[in-house]
Coordinates of C-alpha atoms and ligand atoms in Angstrom, one line a residue:
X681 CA 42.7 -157.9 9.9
X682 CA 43.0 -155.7 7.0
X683 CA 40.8 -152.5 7.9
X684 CA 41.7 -152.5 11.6
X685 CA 44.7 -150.4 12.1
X686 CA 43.8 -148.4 15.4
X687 CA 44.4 -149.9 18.8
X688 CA 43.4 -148.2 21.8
X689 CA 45.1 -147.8 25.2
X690 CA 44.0 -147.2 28.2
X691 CA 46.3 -145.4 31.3
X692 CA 44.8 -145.2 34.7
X693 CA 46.7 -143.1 36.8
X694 CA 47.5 -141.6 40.1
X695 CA 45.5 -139.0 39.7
X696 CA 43.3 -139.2 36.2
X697 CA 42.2 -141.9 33.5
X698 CA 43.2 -141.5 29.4
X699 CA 42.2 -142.7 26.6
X700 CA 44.2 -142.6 23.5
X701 CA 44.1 -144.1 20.6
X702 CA 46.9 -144.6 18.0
X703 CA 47.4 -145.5 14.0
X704 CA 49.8 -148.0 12.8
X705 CA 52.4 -145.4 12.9
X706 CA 52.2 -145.2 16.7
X707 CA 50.6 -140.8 16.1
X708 CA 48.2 -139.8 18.4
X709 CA 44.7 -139.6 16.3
X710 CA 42.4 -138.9 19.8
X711 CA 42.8 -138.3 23.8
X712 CA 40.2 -138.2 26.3
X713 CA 41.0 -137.8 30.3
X714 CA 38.9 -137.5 33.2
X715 CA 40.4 -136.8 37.1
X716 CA 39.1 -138.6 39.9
X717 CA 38.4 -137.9 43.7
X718 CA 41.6 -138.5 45.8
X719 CA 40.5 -139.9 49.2
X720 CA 42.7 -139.1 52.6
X721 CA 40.9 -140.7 55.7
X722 CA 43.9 -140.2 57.7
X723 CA 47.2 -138.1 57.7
X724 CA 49.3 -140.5 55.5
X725 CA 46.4 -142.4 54.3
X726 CA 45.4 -142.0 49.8
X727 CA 42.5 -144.1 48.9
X728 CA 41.1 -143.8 45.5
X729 CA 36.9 -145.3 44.9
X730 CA 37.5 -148.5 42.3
X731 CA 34.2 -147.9 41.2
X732 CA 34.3 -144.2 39.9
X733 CA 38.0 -145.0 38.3
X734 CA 35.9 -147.8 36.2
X735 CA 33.0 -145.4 35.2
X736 CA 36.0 -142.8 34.2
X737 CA 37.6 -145.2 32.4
X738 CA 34.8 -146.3 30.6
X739 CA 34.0 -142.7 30.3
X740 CA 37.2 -141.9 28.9
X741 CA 36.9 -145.0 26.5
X742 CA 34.0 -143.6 25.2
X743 CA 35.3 -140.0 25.0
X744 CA 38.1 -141.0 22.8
X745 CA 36.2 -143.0 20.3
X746 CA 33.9 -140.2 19.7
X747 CA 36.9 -137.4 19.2
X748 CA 38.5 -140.4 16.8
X749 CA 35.2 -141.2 15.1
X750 CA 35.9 -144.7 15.5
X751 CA 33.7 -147.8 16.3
X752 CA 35.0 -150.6 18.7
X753 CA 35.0 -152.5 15.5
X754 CA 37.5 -150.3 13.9
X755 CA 40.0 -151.1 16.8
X756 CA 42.6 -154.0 16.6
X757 CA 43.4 -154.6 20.1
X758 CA 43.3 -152.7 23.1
X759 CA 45.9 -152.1 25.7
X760 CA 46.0 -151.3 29.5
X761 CA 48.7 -149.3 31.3
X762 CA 48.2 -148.6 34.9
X763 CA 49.0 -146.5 38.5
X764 CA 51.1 -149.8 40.1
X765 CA 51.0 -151.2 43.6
X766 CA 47.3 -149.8 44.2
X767 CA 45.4 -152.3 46.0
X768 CA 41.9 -153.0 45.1
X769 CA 39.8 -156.1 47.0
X770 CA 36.6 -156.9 45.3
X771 CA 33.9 -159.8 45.7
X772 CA 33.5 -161.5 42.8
X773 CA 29.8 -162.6 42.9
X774 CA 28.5 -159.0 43.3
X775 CA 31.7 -157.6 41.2
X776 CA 31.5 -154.5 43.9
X777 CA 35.0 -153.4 45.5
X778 CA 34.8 -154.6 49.3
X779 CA 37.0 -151.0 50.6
X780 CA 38.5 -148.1 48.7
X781 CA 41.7 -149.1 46.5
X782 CA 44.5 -148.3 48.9
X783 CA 47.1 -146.5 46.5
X784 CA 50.5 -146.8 46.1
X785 CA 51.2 -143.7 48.3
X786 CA 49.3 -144.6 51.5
X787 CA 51.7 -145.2 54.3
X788 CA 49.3 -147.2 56.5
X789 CA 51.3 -150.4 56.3
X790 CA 54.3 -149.1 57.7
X791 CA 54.4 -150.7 61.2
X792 CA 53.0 -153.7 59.8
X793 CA 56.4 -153.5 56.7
X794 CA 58.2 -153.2 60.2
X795 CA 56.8 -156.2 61.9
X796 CA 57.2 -158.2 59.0
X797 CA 60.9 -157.5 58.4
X798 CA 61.4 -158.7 61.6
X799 CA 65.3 -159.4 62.5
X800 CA 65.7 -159.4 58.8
X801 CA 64.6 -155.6 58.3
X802 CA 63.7 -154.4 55.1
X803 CA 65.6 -157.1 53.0
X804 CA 63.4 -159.7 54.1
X805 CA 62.0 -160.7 50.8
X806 CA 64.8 -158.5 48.4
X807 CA 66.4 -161.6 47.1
X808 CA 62.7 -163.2 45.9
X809 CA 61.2 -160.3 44.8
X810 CA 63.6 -157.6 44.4
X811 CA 62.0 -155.1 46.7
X812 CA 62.7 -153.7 50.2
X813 CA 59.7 -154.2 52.3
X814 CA 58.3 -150.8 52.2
X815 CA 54.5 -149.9 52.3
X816 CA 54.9 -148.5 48.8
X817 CA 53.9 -152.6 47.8
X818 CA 50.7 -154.2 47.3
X819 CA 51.2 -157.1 49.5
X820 CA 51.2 -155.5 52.7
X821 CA 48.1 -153.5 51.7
X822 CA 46.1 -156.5 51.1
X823 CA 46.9 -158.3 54.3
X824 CA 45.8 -154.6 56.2
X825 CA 42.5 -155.1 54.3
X826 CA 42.0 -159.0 55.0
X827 CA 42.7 -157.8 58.4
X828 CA 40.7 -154.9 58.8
X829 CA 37.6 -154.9 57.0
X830 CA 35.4 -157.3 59.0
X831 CA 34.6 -160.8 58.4
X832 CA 36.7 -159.8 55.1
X833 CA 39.6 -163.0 55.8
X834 CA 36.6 -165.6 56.4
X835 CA 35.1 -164.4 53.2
X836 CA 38.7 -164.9 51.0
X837 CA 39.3 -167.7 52.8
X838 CA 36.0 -169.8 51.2
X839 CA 37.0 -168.2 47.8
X840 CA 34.1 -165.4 47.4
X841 CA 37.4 -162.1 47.0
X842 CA 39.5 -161.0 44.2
X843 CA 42.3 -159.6 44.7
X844 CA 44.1 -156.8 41.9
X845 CA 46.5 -154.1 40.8
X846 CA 44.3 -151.8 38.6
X847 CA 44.9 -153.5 35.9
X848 CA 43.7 -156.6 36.9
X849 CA 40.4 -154.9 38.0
X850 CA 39.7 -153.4 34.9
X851 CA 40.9 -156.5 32.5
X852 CA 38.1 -158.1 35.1
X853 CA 35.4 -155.7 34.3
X854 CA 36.1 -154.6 30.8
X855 CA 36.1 -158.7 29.9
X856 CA 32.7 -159.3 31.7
X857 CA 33.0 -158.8 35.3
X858 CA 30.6 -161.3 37.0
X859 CA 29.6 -162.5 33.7
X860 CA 32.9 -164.4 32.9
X861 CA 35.2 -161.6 33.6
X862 CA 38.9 -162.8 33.6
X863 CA 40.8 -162.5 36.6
X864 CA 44.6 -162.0 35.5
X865 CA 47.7 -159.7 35.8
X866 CA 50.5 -159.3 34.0
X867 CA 54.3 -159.8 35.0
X868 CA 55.2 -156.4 35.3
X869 CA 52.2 -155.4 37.7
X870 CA 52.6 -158.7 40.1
X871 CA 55.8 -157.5 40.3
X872 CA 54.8 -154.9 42.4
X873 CA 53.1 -156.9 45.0
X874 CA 56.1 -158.1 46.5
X875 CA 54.0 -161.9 46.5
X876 CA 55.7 -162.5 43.2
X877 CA 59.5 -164.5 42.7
X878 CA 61.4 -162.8 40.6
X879 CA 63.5 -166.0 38.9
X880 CA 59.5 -168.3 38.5
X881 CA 57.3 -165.0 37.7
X882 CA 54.8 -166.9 40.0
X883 CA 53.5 -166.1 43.3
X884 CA 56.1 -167.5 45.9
X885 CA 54.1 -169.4 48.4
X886 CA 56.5 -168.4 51.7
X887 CA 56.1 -165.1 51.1
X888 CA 51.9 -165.6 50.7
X889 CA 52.2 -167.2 53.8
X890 CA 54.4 -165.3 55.6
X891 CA 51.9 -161.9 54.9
X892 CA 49.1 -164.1 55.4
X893 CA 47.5 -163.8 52.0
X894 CA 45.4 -166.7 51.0
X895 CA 46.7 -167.6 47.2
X896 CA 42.7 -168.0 45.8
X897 CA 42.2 -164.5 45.8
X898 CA 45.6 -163.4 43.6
X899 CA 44.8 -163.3 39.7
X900 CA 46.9 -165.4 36.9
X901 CA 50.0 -164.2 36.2
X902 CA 50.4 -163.9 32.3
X903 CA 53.3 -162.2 29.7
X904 CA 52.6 -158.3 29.2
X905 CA 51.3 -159.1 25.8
X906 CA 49.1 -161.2 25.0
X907 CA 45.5 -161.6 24.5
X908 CA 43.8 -162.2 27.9
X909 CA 40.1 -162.1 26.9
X910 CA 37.7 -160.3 24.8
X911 CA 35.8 -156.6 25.5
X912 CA 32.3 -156.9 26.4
X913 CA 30.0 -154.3 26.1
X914 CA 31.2 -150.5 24.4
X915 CA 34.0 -151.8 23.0
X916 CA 32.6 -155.5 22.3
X917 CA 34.9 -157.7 20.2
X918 CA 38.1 -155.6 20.7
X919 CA 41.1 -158.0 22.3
X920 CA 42.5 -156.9 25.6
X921 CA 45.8 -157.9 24.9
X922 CA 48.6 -156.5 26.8
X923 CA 48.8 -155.2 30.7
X924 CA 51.9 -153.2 31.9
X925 CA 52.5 -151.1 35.1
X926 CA 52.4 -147.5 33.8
X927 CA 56.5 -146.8 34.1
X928 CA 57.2 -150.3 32.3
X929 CA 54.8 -149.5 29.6
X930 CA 57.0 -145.7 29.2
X931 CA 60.1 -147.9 29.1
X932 CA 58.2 -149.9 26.3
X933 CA 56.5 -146.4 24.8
X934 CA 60.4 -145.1 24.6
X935 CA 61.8 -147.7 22.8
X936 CA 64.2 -149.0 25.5
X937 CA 64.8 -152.4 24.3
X938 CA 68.4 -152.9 24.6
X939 CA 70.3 -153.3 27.3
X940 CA 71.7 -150.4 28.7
X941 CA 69.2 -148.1 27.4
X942 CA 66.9 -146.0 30.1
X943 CA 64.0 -143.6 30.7
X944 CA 62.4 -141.1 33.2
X945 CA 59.5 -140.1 33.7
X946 CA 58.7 -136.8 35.2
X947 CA 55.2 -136.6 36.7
X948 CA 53.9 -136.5 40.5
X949 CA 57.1 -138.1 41.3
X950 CA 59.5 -139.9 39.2
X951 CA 60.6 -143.6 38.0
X952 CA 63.8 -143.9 36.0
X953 CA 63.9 -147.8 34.6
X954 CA 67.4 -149.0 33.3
X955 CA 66.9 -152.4 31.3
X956 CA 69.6 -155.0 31.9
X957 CA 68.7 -157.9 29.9
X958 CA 67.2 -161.1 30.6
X959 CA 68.6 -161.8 34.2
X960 CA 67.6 -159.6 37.3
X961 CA 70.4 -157.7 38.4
X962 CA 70.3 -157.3 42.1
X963 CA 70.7 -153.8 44.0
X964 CA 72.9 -152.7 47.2
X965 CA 72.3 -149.3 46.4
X966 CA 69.1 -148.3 46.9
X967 CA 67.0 -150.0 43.9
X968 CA 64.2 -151.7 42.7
X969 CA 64.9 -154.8 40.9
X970 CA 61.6 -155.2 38.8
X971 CA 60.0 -156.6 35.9
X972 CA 61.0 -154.5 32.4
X973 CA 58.1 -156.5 30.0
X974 CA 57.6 -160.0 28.5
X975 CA 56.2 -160.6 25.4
X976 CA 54.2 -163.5 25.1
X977 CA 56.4 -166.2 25.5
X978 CA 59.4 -164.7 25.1
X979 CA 62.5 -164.2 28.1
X980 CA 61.2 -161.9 29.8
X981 CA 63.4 -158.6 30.4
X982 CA 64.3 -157.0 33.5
X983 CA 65.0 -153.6 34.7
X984 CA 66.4 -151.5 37.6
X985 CA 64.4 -149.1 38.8
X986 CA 64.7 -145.7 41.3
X987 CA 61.6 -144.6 42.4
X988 CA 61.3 -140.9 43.0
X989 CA 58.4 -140.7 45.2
X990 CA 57.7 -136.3 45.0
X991 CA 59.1 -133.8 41.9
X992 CA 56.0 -132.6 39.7
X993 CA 54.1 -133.1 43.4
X994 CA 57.0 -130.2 44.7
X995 CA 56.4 -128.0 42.2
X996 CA 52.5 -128.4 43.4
X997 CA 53.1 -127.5 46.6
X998 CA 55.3 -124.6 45.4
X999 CA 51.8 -123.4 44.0
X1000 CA 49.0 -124.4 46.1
X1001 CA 50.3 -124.4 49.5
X1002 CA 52.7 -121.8 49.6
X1003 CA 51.0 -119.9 46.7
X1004 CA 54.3 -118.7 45.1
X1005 CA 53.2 -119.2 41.8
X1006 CA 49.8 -119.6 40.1
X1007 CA 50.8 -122.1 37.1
X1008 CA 53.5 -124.8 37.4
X1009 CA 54.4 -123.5 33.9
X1010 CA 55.3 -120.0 35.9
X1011 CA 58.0 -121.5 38.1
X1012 CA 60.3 -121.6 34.7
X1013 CA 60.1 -118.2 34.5
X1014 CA 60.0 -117.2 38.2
X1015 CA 63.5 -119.2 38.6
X1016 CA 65.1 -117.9 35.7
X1017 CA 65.1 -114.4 36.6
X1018 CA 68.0 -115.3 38.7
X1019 CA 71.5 -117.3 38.1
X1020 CA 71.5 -119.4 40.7
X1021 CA 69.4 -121.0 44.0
X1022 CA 70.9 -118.4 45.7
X1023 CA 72.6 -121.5 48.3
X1024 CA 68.9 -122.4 49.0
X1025 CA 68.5 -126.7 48.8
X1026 CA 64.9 -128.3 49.3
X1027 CA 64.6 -131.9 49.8
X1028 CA 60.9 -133.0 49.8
X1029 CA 60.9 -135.8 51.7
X1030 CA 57.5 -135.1 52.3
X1031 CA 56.0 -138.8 53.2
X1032 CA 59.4 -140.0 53.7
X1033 CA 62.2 -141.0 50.6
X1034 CA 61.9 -143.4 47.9
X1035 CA 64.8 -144.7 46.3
X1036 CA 68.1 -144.6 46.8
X1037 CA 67.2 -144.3 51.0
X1038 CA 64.3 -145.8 51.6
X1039 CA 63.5 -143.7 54.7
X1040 CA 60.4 -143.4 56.4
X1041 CA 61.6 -141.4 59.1
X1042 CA 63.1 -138.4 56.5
X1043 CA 60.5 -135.4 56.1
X1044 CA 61.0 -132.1 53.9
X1045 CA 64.0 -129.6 54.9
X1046 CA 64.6 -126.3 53.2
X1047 CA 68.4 -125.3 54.1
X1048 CA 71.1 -122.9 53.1
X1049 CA 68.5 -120.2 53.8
X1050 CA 70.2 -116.7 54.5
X1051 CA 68.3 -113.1 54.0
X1052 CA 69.2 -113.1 50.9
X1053 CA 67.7 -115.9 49.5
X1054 CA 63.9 -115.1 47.5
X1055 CA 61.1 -117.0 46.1
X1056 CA 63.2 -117.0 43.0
X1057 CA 66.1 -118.4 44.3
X1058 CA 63.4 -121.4 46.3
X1059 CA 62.1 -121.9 42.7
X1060 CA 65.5 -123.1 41.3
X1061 CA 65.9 -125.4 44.6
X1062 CA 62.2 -126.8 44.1
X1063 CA 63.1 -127.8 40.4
X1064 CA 67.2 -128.9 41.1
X1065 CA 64.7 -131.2 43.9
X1066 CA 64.0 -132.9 40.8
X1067 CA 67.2 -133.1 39.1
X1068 CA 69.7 -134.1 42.3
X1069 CA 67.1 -137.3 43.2
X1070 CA 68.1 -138.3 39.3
X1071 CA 71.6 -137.7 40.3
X1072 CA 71.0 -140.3 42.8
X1073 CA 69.1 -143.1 41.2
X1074 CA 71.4 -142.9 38.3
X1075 CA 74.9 -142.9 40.7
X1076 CA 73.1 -146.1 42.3
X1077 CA 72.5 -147.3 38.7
X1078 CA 76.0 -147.6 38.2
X1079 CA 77.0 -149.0 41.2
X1080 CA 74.7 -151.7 40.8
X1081 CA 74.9 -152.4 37.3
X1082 CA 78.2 -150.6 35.7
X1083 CA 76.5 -149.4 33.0
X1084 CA 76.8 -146.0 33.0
X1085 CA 74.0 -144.5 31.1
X1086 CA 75.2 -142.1 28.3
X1087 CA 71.9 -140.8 26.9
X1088 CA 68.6 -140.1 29.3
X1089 CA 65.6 -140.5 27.5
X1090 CA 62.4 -138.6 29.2
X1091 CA 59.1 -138.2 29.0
X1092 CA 56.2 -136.8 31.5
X1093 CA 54.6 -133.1 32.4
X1094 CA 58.0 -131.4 33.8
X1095 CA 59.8 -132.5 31.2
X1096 CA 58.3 -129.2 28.9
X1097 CA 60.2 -127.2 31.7
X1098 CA 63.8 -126.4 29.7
X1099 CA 65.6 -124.6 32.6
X1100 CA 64.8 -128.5 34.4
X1101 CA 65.7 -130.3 31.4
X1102 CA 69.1 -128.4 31.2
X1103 CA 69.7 -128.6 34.8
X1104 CA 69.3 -132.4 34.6
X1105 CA 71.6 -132.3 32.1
X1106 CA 74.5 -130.6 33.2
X1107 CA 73.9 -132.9 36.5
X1108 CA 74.2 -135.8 35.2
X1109 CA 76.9 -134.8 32.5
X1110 CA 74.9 -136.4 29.8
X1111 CA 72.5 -135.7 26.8
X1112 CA 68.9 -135.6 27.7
X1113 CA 66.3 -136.3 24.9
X1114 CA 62.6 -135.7 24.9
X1115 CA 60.5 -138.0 22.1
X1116 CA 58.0 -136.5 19.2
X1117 CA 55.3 -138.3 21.1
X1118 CA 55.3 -137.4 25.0
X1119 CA 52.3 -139.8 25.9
X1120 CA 55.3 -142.8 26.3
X1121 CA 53.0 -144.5 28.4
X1122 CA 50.1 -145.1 26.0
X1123 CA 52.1 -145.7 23.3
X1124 CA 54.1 -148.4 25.4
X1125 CA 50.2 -150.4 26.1
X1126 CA 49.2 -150.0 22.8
X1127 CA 52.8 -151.3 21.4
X1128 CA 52.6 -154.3 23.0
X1129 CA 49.0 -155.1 22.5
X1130 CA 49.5 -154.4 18.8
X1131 CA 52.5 -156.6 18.8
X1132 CA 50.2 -159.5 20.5
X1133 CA 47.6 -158.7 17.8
X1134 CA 49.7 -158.3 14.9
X1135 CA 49.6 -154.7 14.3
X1136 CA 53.4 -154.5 14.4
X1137 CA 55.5 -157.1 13.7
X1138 CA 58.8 -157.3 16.3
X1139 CA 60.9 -154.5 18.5
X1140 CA 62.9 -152.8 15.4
X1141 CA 59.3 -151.8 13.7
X1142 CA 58.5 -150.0 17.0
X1143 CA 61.7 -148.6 17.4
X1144 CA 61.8 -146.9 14.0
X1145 CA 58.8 -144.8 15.0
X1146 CA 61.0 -143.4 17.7
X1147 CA 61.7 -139.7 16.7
X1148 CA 63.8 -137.0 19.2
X1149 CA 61.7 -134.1 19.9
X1150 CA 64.3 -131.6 22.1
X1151 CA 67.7 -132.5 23.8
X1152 CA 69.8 -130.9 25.7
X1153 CA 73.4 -131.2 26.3
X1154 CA 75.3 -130.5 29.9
X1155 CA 76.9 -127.6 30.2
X1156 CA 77.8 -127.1 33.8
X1157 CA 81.6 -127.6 34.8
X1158 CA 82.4 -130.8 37.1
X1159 CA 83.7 -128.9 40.3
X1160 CA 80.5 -126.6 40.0
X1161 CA 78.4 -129.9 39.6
X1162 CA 80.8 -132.2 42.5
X1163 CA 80.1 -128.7 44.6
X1164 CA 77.0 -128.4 44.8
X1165 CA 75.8 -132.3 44.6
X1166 CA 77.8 -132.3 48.1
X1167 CA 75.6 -129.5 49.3
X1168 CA 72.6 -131.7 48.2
X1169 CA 73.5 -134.8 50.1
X1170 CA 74.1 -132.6 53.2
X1171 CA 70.8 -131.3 53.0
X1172 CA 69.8 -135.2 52.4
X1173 CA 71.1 -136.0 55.7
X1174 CA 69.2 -133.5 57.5
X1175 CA 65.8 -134.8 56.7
X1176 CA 66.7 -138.0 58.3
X1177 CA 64.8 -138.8 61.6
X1178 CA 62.3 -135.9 61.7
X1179 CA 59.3 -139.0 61.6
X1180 CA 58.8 -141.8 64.2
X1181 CA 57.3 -145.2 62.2
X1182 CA 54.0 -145.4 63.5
X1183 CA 53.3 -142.0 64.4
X1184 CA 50.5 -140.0 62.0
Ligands
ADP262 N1 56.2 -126.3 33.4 C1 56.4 -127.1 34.5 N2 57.5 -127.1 35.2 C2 57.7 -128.0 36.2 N3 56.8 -128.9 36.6 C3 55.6 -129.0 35.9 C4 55.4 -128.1 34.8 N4 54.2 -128.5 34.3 C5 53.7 -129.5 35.0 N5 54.6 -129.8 36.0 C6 54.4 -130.9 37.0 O1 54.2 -132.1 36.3 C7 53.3 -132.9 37.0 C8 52.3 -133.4 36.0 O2 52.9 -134.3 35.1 P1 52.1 -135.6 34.6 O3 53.0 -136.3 33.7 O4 50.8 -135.2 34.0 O5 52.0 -136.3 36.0 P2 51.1 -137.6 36.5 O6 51.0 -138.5 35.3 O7 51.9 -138.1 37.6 O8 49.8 -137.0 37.0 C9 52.7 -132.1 38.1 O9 53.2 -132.6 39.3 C10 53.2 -130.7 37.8 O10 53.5 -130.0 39.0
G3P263 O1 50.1 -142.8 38.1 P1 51.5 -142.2 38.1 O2 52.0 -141.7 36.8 O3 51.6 -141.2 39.3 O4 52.5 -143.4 38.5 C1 52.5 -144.0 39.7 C2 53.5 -145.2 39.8 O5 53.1 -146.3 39.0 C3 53.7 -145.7 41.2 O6 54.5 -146.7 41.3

């Protein structure tokens, strides 16, 4: 395919939709990005509207093609990255959603991740799928909805509901939708269901049974690149041909392909991946053992993951509820005009902790406070929030693993915050490096659909396109760092058991 060189890649996240699309040297030639409506029924409760995330999408589609100047038939393949866990039920005769998307963040499934666990707790299903039962997961989410939309079970049960991730949904709709759409999902994305084993990459059939999740409605599970069907209308022709969960595709975006190697990602919360080969390494401390990529038919590659569940969303709240700032670009300059947080630590353990704790019942604690802390010293503890949960994951990374990571690549909208960057750095006691391109997670779809398509050949092409952008090197003494990374686990302890399960 001699005159197509551009392949397009599509990120549906959290919070917003993108478009980019990229020439064969993995630049950037056009973006387009739309928001959409976050939906909170409840305290606790996030649903987003699939329906207005696939007119944004293909809003967004069409946005970037028109910045780019390009045709569909100017594009080699397309790629889809994707907001993971988000739960969307849909009925595949009318092709409309049967309930809002239930995203990742929604802690509605709580009791039920309780129930289920049983005398087992949360390691009920670790060893199959790598996960602690948490309601982070889509497969308690679809059992709530089975459950709780009426005569919705009777309906799955004689075959007439499709279940997804949002990538599944849109390969669905952008391949046809009722008119032949194909239902599949990729390794990385089942992953996240906690349905899918680990060691088969299929969905294990004890756990469908014991969640109570009838298999017809789950999609095929297929390699993260490949071609899974063809685009139908704007961008008729084009090859969908690779699906990843959006922090996978950042690990693929980044160029982590060898063992050892790692990323994080710095946006509403954060998600450093670790690959470690070809054979799931299991976690006691706190992790996520998950799906890296697979390409095609190759051994697929494994990762371990921490799951930051609030940073960026701190820094947020730092603006818009307490209204300290007005920009999240301000807080850089607000905590620099003093040398230290002032003994002020903020753990925001706002809808409980992620990784390493897994605590439901932790909520947000501001301590150390004295009179003479200020807003400036708070806006050092809001971004060291940030930089101590890193601390964490990557301790637990090297108590799982032993690989102790000696260069943290990162990518994501904090990381254009240096007085974070340098603070990570000095924590952590190794080099930080930001890449040329910061849209990781675009790049990493459109990598591996152009490596299904033929746009790049193998791994070393991509990872020659790589280029460092910033780094930073620590500078912090270790008994200032061991100091005050004690001071941050105390303040870890007292968020614990501020939040009964259950309870709005
Ligand atoms: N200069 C900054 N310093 C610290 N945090 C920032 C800065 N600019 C943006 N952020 C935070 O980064 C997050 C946005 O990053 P982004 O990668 O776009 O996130 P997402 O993809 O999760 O929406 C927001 O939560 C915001 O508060
Ligand atoms: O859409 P993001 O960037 O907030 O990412 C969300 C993660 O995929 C949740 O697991």
């Amino acid at each position: 395919m001699p005159d197509r060189k551009h392949v397009a890649a599509i990120d549906q996240g959290t919070t917003s939709s993108r478009c980019i699309i990229f020439d064969q040297d993995g630049a950037i030639v056009a973006v387009d990005q739309r928001e959409h409506r976050q939906i909170f029924p409840k305290p606790g409760w996030v649903e987003h509207d699939a329906t207005e995330i696939w007119s944004k999408v293909q809003a967004v589609v069409a946005g970037a093609l028109a910045k780019a100047g390009l045709r569909a038939s100017d594009l080699s393949a397309l790629g889809i990255t994707n907001q993971r866990e988000t739960t969307v039920l849909w009925d595949r005769a009318t092709g409309k959603p049967v309930h809002n998307a239930i995203v990742w963040q929604d802690t509605r499934t709580s009791a039920l991740c309780n129930e289920l666990g049983g005398t087992d707790g949360q390691d009920r299903f670790r060893d199959a799928t790598g996960l602690p039962l948490a309601s982070y997961f889509s497969g308690p989410k679809a059992a709530w909805l089975l459950d709780n939309v009426p005569g919705l079970r009777q309906r799955a049960e004689r075959g007439e509901i499709a279940f997804g991730t949002i990538d599944s949904w849109l390969i669905w709709n952008l391949t046809g939708g009722t008119d032949g759409g194909v239902h599949v999902t990729d390794v990385t994305n089942a992953g996240r269901t906690m349905l899918m084993n680990l060691e088969t990459l299929q969905w294990d059939t004890s756990i469908l049974s014991a969640m109570n999740v009838p298999q017809d409605v789950l999609p095929e599970i297929k390699s993260s690149a490949e071609v899974y069907g063809t685009a139908v209308g704007q961008l008729a022709g084009v090859p969908v041909a690779s699906a990843l969960g959006d922090q996978q595709a950042a690990v693929f975006g980044q160029a982590c392909y060898d063992t050892g190697t790692a990323k994080n990602t710095y946006g509403t919360g954060s998600f450093l991946l670790l690959n470690t080969g070809n054979r799931p390494v299991p976690s006691k401390s706190g992790l996520l053992t998950t799906m890296g990529y697979q390409i095609g038919g190759e051994a697929p590659v494994y990762c371990l993951e921490g799951s930051i569940a609030i940073t960026g969303a701190l820094v947020q709240w730092f603006r818009d509820q307490l209204g300290i700032i007005r920009s999240a670009d301000e807080i850089e300059t607000l905590a620099a005009s003093v040398e230290d947080n002032g003994g002020a630590y903020i753990v925001p353990a706002f809808s409980g902790l992620f990784a390493p704790y897994w605590r439901s019942d932790a909520r947000g604690v501001i301590t150390g406070l004295t009179r003479y802390v200020t807003k400036a010293h708070l806006a050092r503890a809001v971004l060291e929030a940030t930089s101590w949960q890193t601390r964490e994951v990557v301790d637990a990374m090297y108590q799982d693993s032993g690989v102790h990571i000696t260069t943290l690549k990162v990518d994501g909208g904090m990381t254009k915050n240096n007085l974070l960057m340098q603070h990570q750095a000095d924590v952590l006691g190794v080099p930080v490096v930001r890449p040329k391109v910061s849209e990781t997670t675009c790049l990493g779809a459109a990598y591996a659909a152009g490596l299904a398509t033929g746009v790049w050949n193998d791994l070393d092409e991509l990872k020659a396109h790589w280029q460092k952008d910033a780094e930073w090197t620590p500078q912090m003494g270790a008994e200032a760092r061991d100091k005050e990374y004690g001071n941050w686990r105390k303040a870890v302890e007292r968020s614990f058991g501020w939040h009964e399960d259950g309870e709005a």
